Amino acid sequence: MKKVIVIEDQTVMRDLICQLIESYVSMEVIAQSGDGAEGYELCLEHAPDLVILDIMLPNLNGSEVLRRLKTKNPRINILIFSAASSHTMVNRLLKAGVTGYIEKDAGL
């Protein structure tokens, strides 16, 4: 079973993402947070297979969470789920090693 951590500051979005992940029998949400610093610590504590990460987070932005996680474990899978969608930022995230990027206004 794949272990997933969701780091998203909007509660309704976080809840929906968690429900979607839990609908897959091969995936389990092991932790969730609305705060970047707390989410980073949860990742260190639980060693997830996948992190679903927003960019705009309180206390530690998603870009910094990404950088720190990739420094600790270059093989960690990180999916960015964000409303911020400039080409420059997406290219920078891809170069930083994200596994994927989904805009919040994309359809299912």
Tab-separated table of N, CA, C and O in Angstrom:
chain	number	residue	atom	x	y	z
A	1	MET	N	0.838	-1.178	0.000
A	1	MET	CA	0.000	0.000	0.000
A	1	MET	C	0.886	1.246	0.000
A	1	MET	O	1.837	1.333	0.753
A	2	LYS	N	0.557	2.214	-0.848
A	2	LYS	CA	1.296	3.466	-0.933
A	2	LYS	C	0.832	4.421	0.163
A	2	LYS	O	-0.357	4.660	0.337
A	3	LYS	N	1.810	4.962	0.896
A	3	LYS	CA	1.520	5.898	1.982
A	3	LYS	C	1.564	7.324	1.427
A	3	LYS	O	2.529	7.705	0.767
A	4	VAL	N	0.527	8.120	1.723
A	4	VAL	CA	0.392	9.470	1.182
A	4	VAL	C	0.232	10.473	2.319
A	4	VAL	O	-0.496	10.224	3.280
A	5	ILE	N	0.910	11.615	2.170
A	5	ILE	CA	0.694	12.758	3.061
A	5	ILE	C	0.182	13.908	2.210
A	5	ILE	O	0.729	14.193	1.141
A	6	VAL	N	-0.869	14.578	2.689
A	6	VAL	CA	-1.467	15.709	1.989
A	6	VAL	C	-1.172	16.974	2.786
A	6	VAL	O	-1.497	17.061	3.978
A	7	ILE	N	-0.551	17.956	2.121
A	7	ILE	CA	-0.238	19.246	2.758
A	7	ILE	C	-0.934	20.333	1.938
A	7	ILE	O	-0.477	20.703	0.859
A	8	GLU	N	-2.051	20.804	2.443
A	8	GLU	CA	-2.921	21.768	1.760
A	8	GLU	C	-3.599	22.614	2.823
A	8	GLU	O	-4.184	22.067	3.756
A	9	ASP	N	-3.519	23.942	2.690
A	9	ASP	CA	-4.054	24.806	3.742
A	9	ASP	C	-5.562	25.015	3.676
A	9	ASP	O	-6.170	25.364	4.683
A	10	GLN	N	-6.185	24.780	2.554
A	10	GLN	CA	-7.638	24.943	2.451
A	10	GLN	C	-8.300	23.640	2.903
A	10	GLN	O	-8.173	22.604	2.249
A	11	THR	N	-9.011	23.705	4.010
A	11	THR	CA	-9.566	22.508	4.637
A	11	THR	C	-10.449	21.707	3.695
A	11	THR	O	-10.310	20.483	3.601
A	12	VAL	N	-11.344	22.356	2.981
A	12	VAL	CA	-12.244	21.621	2.100
A	12	VAL	C	-11.461	20.917	0.986
A	12	VAL	O	-11.752	19.765	0.640
A	13	MET	N	-10.448	21.565	0.441
A	13	MET	CA	-9.619	20.938	-0.597
A	13	MET	C	-8.846	19.756	-0.013
A	13	MET	O	-8.757	18.693	-0.637
A	14	ARG	N	-8.288	19.948	1.163
A	14	ARG	CA	-7.533	18.875	1.816
A	14	ARG	C	-8.435	17.668	2.069
A	14	ARG	O	-8.060	16.526	1.792
A	15	ASP	N	-9.635	17.921	2.566
A	15	ASP	CA	-10.580	16.830	2.829
A	15	ASP	C	-10.961	16.104	1.541
A	15	ASP	O	-11.028	14.868	1.513
A	16	LEU	N	-11.208	16.848	0.475
A	16	LEU	CA	-11.565	16.227	-0.804
A	16	LEU	C	-10.417	15.389	-1.373
A	16	LEU	O	-10.636	14.290	-1.873
A	17	ILE	N	-9.206	15.912	-1.290
A	17	ILE	CA	-8.039	15.164	-1.765
A	17	ILE	C	-7.886	13.873	-0.970
A	17	ILE	O	-7.665	12.796	-1.538
A	18	CYS	N	-8.027	13.970	0.337
A	18	CYS	CA	-7.900	12.782	1.190
A	18	CYS	C	-8.970	11.753	0.854
A	18	CYS	O	-8.675	10.548	0.773
A	19	GLN	N	-10.200	12.196	0.641
A	19	GLN	CA	-11.272	11.276	0.275
A	19	GLN	C	-10.986	10.600	-1.062
A	19	GLN	O	-11.214	9.390	-1.218
A	20	LEU	N	-10.490	11.361	-2.011
A	20	LEU	CA	-10.156	10.792	-3.319
A	20	LEU	C	-9.056	9.745	-3.187
A	20	LEU	O	-9.167	8.638	-3.721
A	21	ILE	N	-8.007	10.072	-2.460
A	21	ILE	CA	-6.896	9.132	-2.261
A	21	ILE	C	-7.391	7.864	-1.567
A	21	ILE	O	-7.052	6.751	-1.964
A	22	GLU	N	-8.200	8.015	-0.541
A	22	GLU	CA	-8.700	6.871	0.217
A	22	GLU	C	-9.629	5.981	-0.613
A	22	GLU	O	-9.855	4.825	-0.261
A	23	SER	N	-10.156	6.491	-1.733
A	23	SER	CA	-11.027	5.669	-2.584
A	23	SER	C	-10.228	4.631	-3.385
A	23	SER	O	-10.808	3.709	-3.948
A	24	TYR	N	-8.913	4.766	-3.415
A	24	TYR	CA	-8.050	3.787	-4.079
A	24	TYR	C	-7.580	2.760	-3.051
A	24	TYR	O	-7.000	3.132	-2.031
A	25	VAL	N	-7.792	1.492	-3.321
A	25	VAL	CA	-7.430	0.459	-2.346
A	25	VAL	C	-5.921	0.348	-2.159
A	25	VAL	O	-5.461	-0.148	-1.128
A	26	SER	N	-5.151	0.835	-3.107
A	26	SER	CA	-3.691	0.721	-3.014
A	26	SER	C	-3.029	1.932	-2.361
A	26	SER	O	-1.809	2.004	-2.283
A	27	MET	N	-3.841	2.899	-1.893
A	27	MET	CA	-3.292	4.117	-1.306
A	27	MET	C	-3.941	4.397	0.044
A	27	MET	O	-5.115	4.119	0.254
A	28	GLU	N	-3.146	4.987	0.943
A	28	GLU	CA	-3.635	5.319	2.272
A	28	GLU	C	-3.076	6.679	2.691
A	28	GLU	O	-1.863	6.912	2.616
A	29	VAL	N	-3.950	7.573	3.127
A	29	VAL	CA	-3.509	8.854	3.679
A	29	VAL	C	-3.059	8.588	5.109
A	29	VAL	O	-3.857	8.201	5.956
A	30	ILE	N	-1.754	8.768	5.348
A	30	ILE	CA	-1.218	8.486	6.686
A	30	ILE	C	-1.116	9.733	7.548
A	30	ILE	O	-0.967	9.639	8.756
A	31	ALA	N	-1.177	10.916	6.910
A	31	ALA	CA	-1.133	12.174	7.659
A	31	ALA	C	-1.579	13.294	6.734
A	31	ALA	O	-1.518	13.172	5.503
A	32	GLN	N	-1.995	14.391	7.346
A	32	GLN	CA	-2.390	15.573	6.587
A	32	GLN	C	-2.138	16.812	7.432
A	32	GLN	O	-2.126	16.739	8.657
A	33	SER	N	-1.934	17.931	6.734
A	33	SER	CA	-1.679	19.176	7.439
A	33	SER	C	-2.063	20.358	6.566
A	33	SER	O	-2.015	20.281	5.336
A	34	GLY	N	-2.393	21.454	7.212
A	34	GLY	CA	-2.655	22.708	6.525
A	34	GLY	C	-1.518	23.690	6.689
A	34	GLY	O	-1.622	24.853	6.318
A	35	ASP	N	-0.399	23.251	7.207
A	35	ASP	CA	0.747	24.096	7.539
A	35	ASP	C	2.019	23.485	6.949
A	35	ASP	O	2.269	22.292	7.130
A	36	GLY	N	2.820	24.294	6.266
A	36	GLY	CA	4.028	23.786	5.627
A	36	GLY	C	5.054	23.219	6.589
A	36	GLY	O	5.616	22.146	6.354
A	37	ALA	N	5.306	23.912	7.691
A	37	ALA	CA	6.303	23.441	8.655
A	37	ALA	C	5.854	22.134	9.302
A	37	ALA	O	6.639	21.189	9.421
A	38	GLU	N	4.600	22.073	9.702
A	38	GLU	CA	4.082	20.848	10.299
A	38	GLU	C	4.080	19.711	9.276
A	38	GLU	O	4.436	18.575	9.591
A	39	GLY	N	3.682	20.007	8.041
A	39	GLY	CA	3.663	18.996	6.997
A	39	GLY	C	5.048	18.427	6.725
A	39	GLY	O	5.205	17.213	6.555
A	40	TYR	N	6.043	19.298	6.714
A	40	TYR	CA	7.426	18.847	6.521
A	40	TYR	C	7.832	17.879	7.634
A	40	TYR	O	8.399	16.816	7.376
A	41	GLU	N	7.523	18.228	8.872
A	41	GLU	CA	7.855	17.359	10.006
A	41	GLU	C	7.125	16.018	9.911
A	41	GLU	O	7.699	14.973	10.227
A	42	LEU	N	5.875	16.042	9.465
A	42	LEU	CA	5.127	14.799	9.284
A	42	LEU	C	5.797	13.903	8.242
A	42	LEU	O	5.849	12.684	8.398
A	43	CYS	N	6.320	14.514	7.196
A	43	CYS	CA	7.018	13.749	6.154
A	43	CYS	C	8.279	13.101	6.715
A	43	CYS	O	8.582	11.937	6.397
A	44	LEU	N	9.012	13.823	7.542
A	44	LEU	CA	10.214	13.247	8.155
A	44	LEU	C	9.848	12.098	9.087
A	44	LEU	O	10.544	11.082	9.143
A	45	GLU	N	8.756	12.267	9.813
A	45	GLU	CA	8.326	11.262	10.791
A	45	GLU	C	7.787	9.994	10.134
A	45	GLU	O	8.060	8.885	10.585
A	46	HIS	N	7.011	10.148	9.041
A	46	HIS	CA	6.279	9.017	8.467
A	46	HIS	C	6.859	8.447	7.171
A	46	HIS	O	6.399	7.393	6.730
A	47	ALA	N	7.810	9.122	6.532
A	47	ALA	CA	8.437	8.643	5.288
A	47	ALA	C	7.403	8.173	4.257
A	47	ALA	O	7.342	6.997	3.916
A	48	PRO	N	6.597	9.093	3.722
A	48	PRO	CA	5.555	8.700	2.773
A	48	PRO	C	6.142	8.305	1.408
A	48	PRO	O	7.267	8.666	1.067
A	49	ASP	N	5.321	7.586	0.637
A	49	ASP	CA	5.681	7.272	-0.744
A	49	ASP	C	5.350	8.441	-1.665
A	49	ASP	O	5.985	8.622	-2.702
A	50	LEU	N	4.331	9.221	-1.283
A	50	LEU	CA	3.866	10.343	-2.091
A	50	LEU	C	3.447	11.482	-1.170
A	50	LEU	O	2.779	11.255	-0.161
A	51	VAL	N	3.829	12.695	-1.552
A	51	VAL	CA	3.370	13.903	-0.860
A	51	VAL	C	2.588	14.723	-1.877
A	51	VAL	O	3.083	15.001	-2.968
A	52	ILE	N	1.366	15.085	-1.525
A	52	ILE	CA	0.575	16.009	-2.334
A	52	ILE	C	0.679	17.349	-1.644
A	52	ILE	O	0.290	17.498	-0.487
A	53	LEU	N	1.246	18.326	-2.355
A	53	LEU	CA	1.726	19.565	-1.733
A	53	LEU	C	1.218	20.803	-2.445
A	53	LEU	O	1.349	20.921	-3.665
A	54	ASP	N	0.654	21.717	-1.687
A	54	ASP	CA	0.289	23.043	-2.200
A	54	ASP	C	1.525	23.937	-2.124
A	54	ASP	O	2.449	23.658	-1.357
A	55	ILE	N	1.548	25.002	-2.899
A	55	ILE	CA	2.676	25.946	-2.866
A	55	ILE	C	2.464	27.024	-1.813
A	55	ILE	O	3.356	27.348	-1.047
A	56	MET	N	1.263	27.577	-1.764
A	56	MET	CA	0.973	28.680	-0.855
A	56	MET	C	0.511	28.109	0.489
A	56	MET	O	-0.644	27.716	0.633
A	57	LEU	N	1.448	28.042	1.433
A	57	LEU	CA	1.170	27.476	2.749
A	57	LEU	C	1.654	28.410	3.855
A	57	LEU	O	2.650	29.110	3.669
A	58	PRO	N	1.002	28.391	5.002
A	58	PRO	CA	1.505	29.184	6.126
A	58	PRO	C	2.741	28.536	6.756
A	58	PRO	O	2.912	27.311	6.697
A	59	ASN	N	3.600	29.366	7.315
A	59	ASN	CA	4.782	29.007	8.108
A	59	ASN	C	5.950	28.425	7.327
A	59	ASN	O	7.078	28.546	7.773
A	60	LEU	N	5.720	27.782	6.202
A	60	LEU	CA	6.797	27.295	5.333
A	60	LEU	C	6.142	27.027	3.985
A	60	LEU	O	5.259	26.168	3.883
A	61	ASN	N	6.539	27.793	2.958
A	61	ASN	CA	5.857	27.630	1.675
A	61	ASN	C	6.211	26.297	1.022
A	61	ASN	O	7.199	25.649	1.349
A	62	GLY	N	5.370	25.885	0.093
A	62	GLY	CA	5.530	24.591	-0.552
A	62	GLY	C	6.840	24.427	-1.284
A	62	GLY	O	7.405	23.327	-1.325
A	63	SER	N	7.361	25.498	-1.881
A	63	SER	CA	8.648	25.414	-2.574
A	63	SER	C	9.767	25.043	-1.611
A	63	SER	O	10.650	24.242	-1.937
A	64	GLU	N	9.719	25.591	-0.415
A	64	GLU	CA	10.740	25.281	0.585
A	64	GLU	C	10.547	23.865	1.138
A	64	GLU	O	11.526	23.155	1.374
A	65	VAL	N	9.299	23.451	1.327
A	65	VAL	CA	9.039	22.074	1.749
A	65	VAL	C	9.606	21.116	0.704
A	65	VAL	O	10.302	20.155	1.035
A	66	LEU	N	9.337	21.391	-0.562
A	66	LEU	CA	9.862	20.585	-1.670
A	66	LEU	C	11.384	20.510	-1.612
A	66	LEU	O	11.970	19.423	-1.673
A	67	ARG	N	12.034	21.658	-1.502
A	67	ARG	CA	13.501	21.697	-1.481
A	67	ARG	C	14.061	20.866	-0.332
A	67	ARG	O	14.976	20.056	-0.512
A	68	ARG	N	13.475	21.032	0.842
A	68	ARG	CA	13.974	20.304	2.021
A	68	ARG	C	13.747	18.797	1.897
A	68	ARG	O	14.614	17.999	2.252
A	69	LEU	N	12.564	18.414	1.408
A	69	LEU	CA	12.279	16.989	1.264
A	69	LEU	C	13.191	16.337	0.236
A	69	LEU	O	13.692	15.226	0.446
A	70	LYS	N	13.428	17.019	-0.874
A	70	LYS	CA	14.296	16.477	-1.921
A	70	LYS	C	15.746	16.386	-1.448
A	70	LYS	O	16.481	15.489	-1.855
A	71	THR	N	16.156	17.299	-0.576
A	71	THR	CA	17.500	17.231	0.001
A	71	THR	C	17.629	15.997	0.883
A	71	THR	O	18.638	15.297	0.839
A	72	LYS	N	16.597	15.717	1.678
A	72	LYS	CA	16.612	14.557	2.579
A	72	LYS	C	16.461	13.240	1.815
A	72	LYS	O	17.069	12.237	2.169
A	73	ASN	N	15.587	13.246	0.786
A	73	ASN	CA	15.302	12.024	0.035
A	73	ASN	C	15.019	12.383	-1.428
A	73	ASN	O	13.870	12.667	-1.778
A	74	PRO	N	16.033	12.358	-2.284
A	74	PRO	CA	15.846	12.738	-3.688
A	74	PRO	C	14.829	11.880	-4.441
A	74	PRO	O	14.307	12.302	-5.466
A	75	ARG	N	14.512	10.702	-3.934
A	75	ARG	CA	13.588	9.795	-4.633
A	75	ARG	C	12.133	9.963	-4.222
A	75	ARG	O	11.258	9.307	-4.781
A	76	ILE	N	11.853	10.824	-3.257
A	76	ILE	CA	10.474	10.995	-2.802
A	76	ILE	C	9.616	11.547	-3.941
A	76	ILE	O	10.067	12.394	-4.715
A	77	ASN	N	8.403	11.035	-4.059
A	77	ASN	CA	7.461	11.498	-5.076
A	77	ASN	C	6.638	12.637	-4.506
A	77	ASN	O	6.000	12.484	-3.455
A	78	ILE	N	6.665	13.766	-5.201
A	78	ILE	CA	5.922	14.936	-4.756
A	78	ILE	C	5.065	15.436	-5.910
A	78	ILE	O	5.566	15.704	-7.002
A	79	LEU	N	3.763	15.536	-5.645
A	79	LEU	CA	2.813	16.060	-6.607
A	79	LEU	C	2.375	17.432	-6.117
A	79	LEU	O	1.823	17.555	-5.024
A	80	ILE	N	2.664	18.448	-6.901
A	80	ILE	CA	2.237	19.804	-6.552
A	80	ILE	C	0.801	19.988	-7.035
A	80	ILE	O	0.469	19.684	-8.177
A	81	PHE	N	-0.043	20.485	-6.144
A	81	PHE	CA	-1.442	20.771	-6.437
A	81	PHE	C	-1.670	22.211	-6.022
A	81	PHE	O	-1.759	22.499	-4.836
A	82	SER	N	-1.706	23.132	-7.000
A	82	SER	CA	-1.682	24.539	-6.646
A	82	SER	C	-2.467	25.404	-7.614
A	82	SER	O	-2.640	25.055	-8.784
A	83	ALA	N	-2.900	26.558	-7.133
A	83	ALA	CA	-3.562	27.550	-7.974
A	83	ALA	C	-2.539	28.454	-8.653
A	83	ALA	O	-2.847	29.098	-9.647
A	84	ALA	N	-1.343	28.508	-8.133
A	84	ALA	CA	-0.277	29.324	-8.728
A	84	ALA	C	0.261	28.585	-9.947
A	84	ALA	O	0.747	27.471	-9.830
A	85	SER	N	0.163	29.212	-11.116
A	85	SER	CA	0.459	28.440	-12.316
A	85	SER	C	1.278	29.176	-13.379
A	85	SER	O	1.088	28.941	-14.561
A	86	SER	N	2.182	30.033	-13.007
A	86	SER	CA	3.005	30.684	-14.018
A	86	SER	C	3.969	29.666	-14.614
A	86	SER	O	4.420	28.739	-13.936
A	87	HIS	N	4.272	29.812	-15.903
A	87	HIS	CA	5.191	28.878	-16.568
A	87	HIS	C	6.555	28.880	-15.894
A	87	HIS	O	7.186	27.837	-15.757
A	88	THR	N	6.987	30.042	-15.453
A	88	THR	CA	8.289	30.144	-14.790
A	88	THR	C	8.313	29.313	-13.518
A	88	THR	O	9.262	28.565	-13.273
A	89	MET	N	7.265	29.426	-12.718
A	89	MET	CA	7.224	28.675	-11.473
A	89	MET	C	7.123	27.173	-11.738
A	89	MET	O	7.809	26.380	-11.103
A	90	VAL	N	6.292	26.778	-12.693
A	90	VAL	CA	6.153	25.358	-13.004
A	90	VAL	C	7.489	24.787	-13.476
A	90	VAL	O	7.904	23.713	-13.033
A	91	ASN	N	8.191	25.498	-14.336
A	91	ASN	CA	9.507	25.038	-14.800
A	91	ASN	C	10.492	24.922	-13.643
A	91	ASN	O	11.264	23.966	-13.570
A	92	ARG	N	10.463	25.881	-12.732
A	92	ARG	CA	11.348	25.843	-11.567
A	92	ARG	C	11.038	24.641	-10.680
A	92	ARG	O	11.938	23.953	-10.187
A	93	LEU	N	9.760	24.356	-10.496
A	93	LEU	CA	9.354	23.193	-9.696
A	93	LEU	C	9.787	21.885	-10.357
A	93	LEU	O	10.264	20.969	-9.692
A	94	LEU	N	9.631	21.810	-11.667
A	94	LEU	CA	10.050	20.607	-12.382
A	94	LEU	C	11.561	20.401	-12.272
A	94	LEU	O	12.025	19.278	-12.060
A	95	LYS	N	12.305	21.479	-12.373
A	95	LYS	CA	13.761	21.384	-12.221
A	95	LYS	C	14.143	20.991	-10.794
A	95	LYS	O	15.169	20.359	-10.578
A	96	ALA	N	13.301	21.361	-9.824
A	96	ALA	CA	13.567	21.016	-8.426
A	96	ALA	C	13.237	19.556	-8.131
A	96	ALA	O	13.549	19.063	-7.056
A	97	GLY	N	12.581	18.883	-9.082
A	97	GLY	CA	12.374	17.455	-8.925
A	97	GLY	C	10.970	16.986	-8.600
A	97	GLY	O	10.798	15.842	-8.181
A	98	VAL	N	9.950	17.832	-8.810
A	98	VAL	CA	8.594	17.355	-8.544
A	98	VAL	C	8.249	16.225	-9.508
A	98	VAL	O	8.732	16.175	-10.635
A	99	THR	N	7.416	15.331	-9.048
A	99	THR	CA	6.968	14.213	-9.869
A	99	THR	C	5.894	14.669	-10.845
A	99	THR	O	5.812	14.177	-11.959
A	100	GLY	N	5.081	15.638	-10.404
A	100	GLY	CA	4.013	16.143	-11.250
A	100	GLY	C	3.445	17.434	-10.712
A	100	GLY	O	3.720	17.829	-9.574
A	101	TYR	N	2.641	18.096	-11.562
A	101	TYR	CA	2.039	19.377	-11.194
A	101	TYR	C	0.622	19.388	-11.713
A	101	TYR	O	0.383	19.110	-12.901
A	102	ILE	N	-0.342	19.690	-10.846
A	102	ILE	CA	-1.744	19.811	-11.239
A	102	ILE	C	-2.244	21.177	-10.788
A	102	ILE	O	-2.083	21.556	-9.628
A	103	GLU	N	-2.857	21.902	-11.730
A	103	GLU	CA	-3.469	23.185	-11.381
A	103	GLU	C	-4.813	22.927	-10.714
A	103	GLU	O	-5.544	22.026	-11.112
A	104	LYS	N	-5.136	23.731	-9.722
A	104	LYS	CA	-6.385	23.530	-8.994
A	104	LYS	C	-7.615	23.750	-9.870
A	104	LYS	O	-8.682	23.218	-9.566
A	105	ASP	N	-7.491	24.480	-10.950
A	105	ASP	CA	-8.651	24.686	-11.804
A	105	ASP	C	-8.765	23.620	-12.891
A	105	ASP	O	-9.658	23.671	-13.739
A	106	ALA	N	-7.907	22.606	-12.873
A	106	ALA	CA	-8.010	21.495	-13.829
A	106	ALA	C	-9.168	20.592	-13.441
A	106	ALA	O	-9.524	20.476	-12.266
A	107	GLY	N	-9.766	19.946	-14.405
A	107	GLY	CA	-10.836	19.008	-14.127
A	107	GLY	C	-10.300	17.669	-13.646
A	107	GLY	O	-9.100	17.398	-13.732
A	108	LEU	N	-11.192	16.838	-13.100
A	108	LEU	CA	-10.769	15.523	-12.647
A	108	LEU	C	-10.341	14.658	-13.809
A	108	LEU	O	-9.523	13.813	-13.728
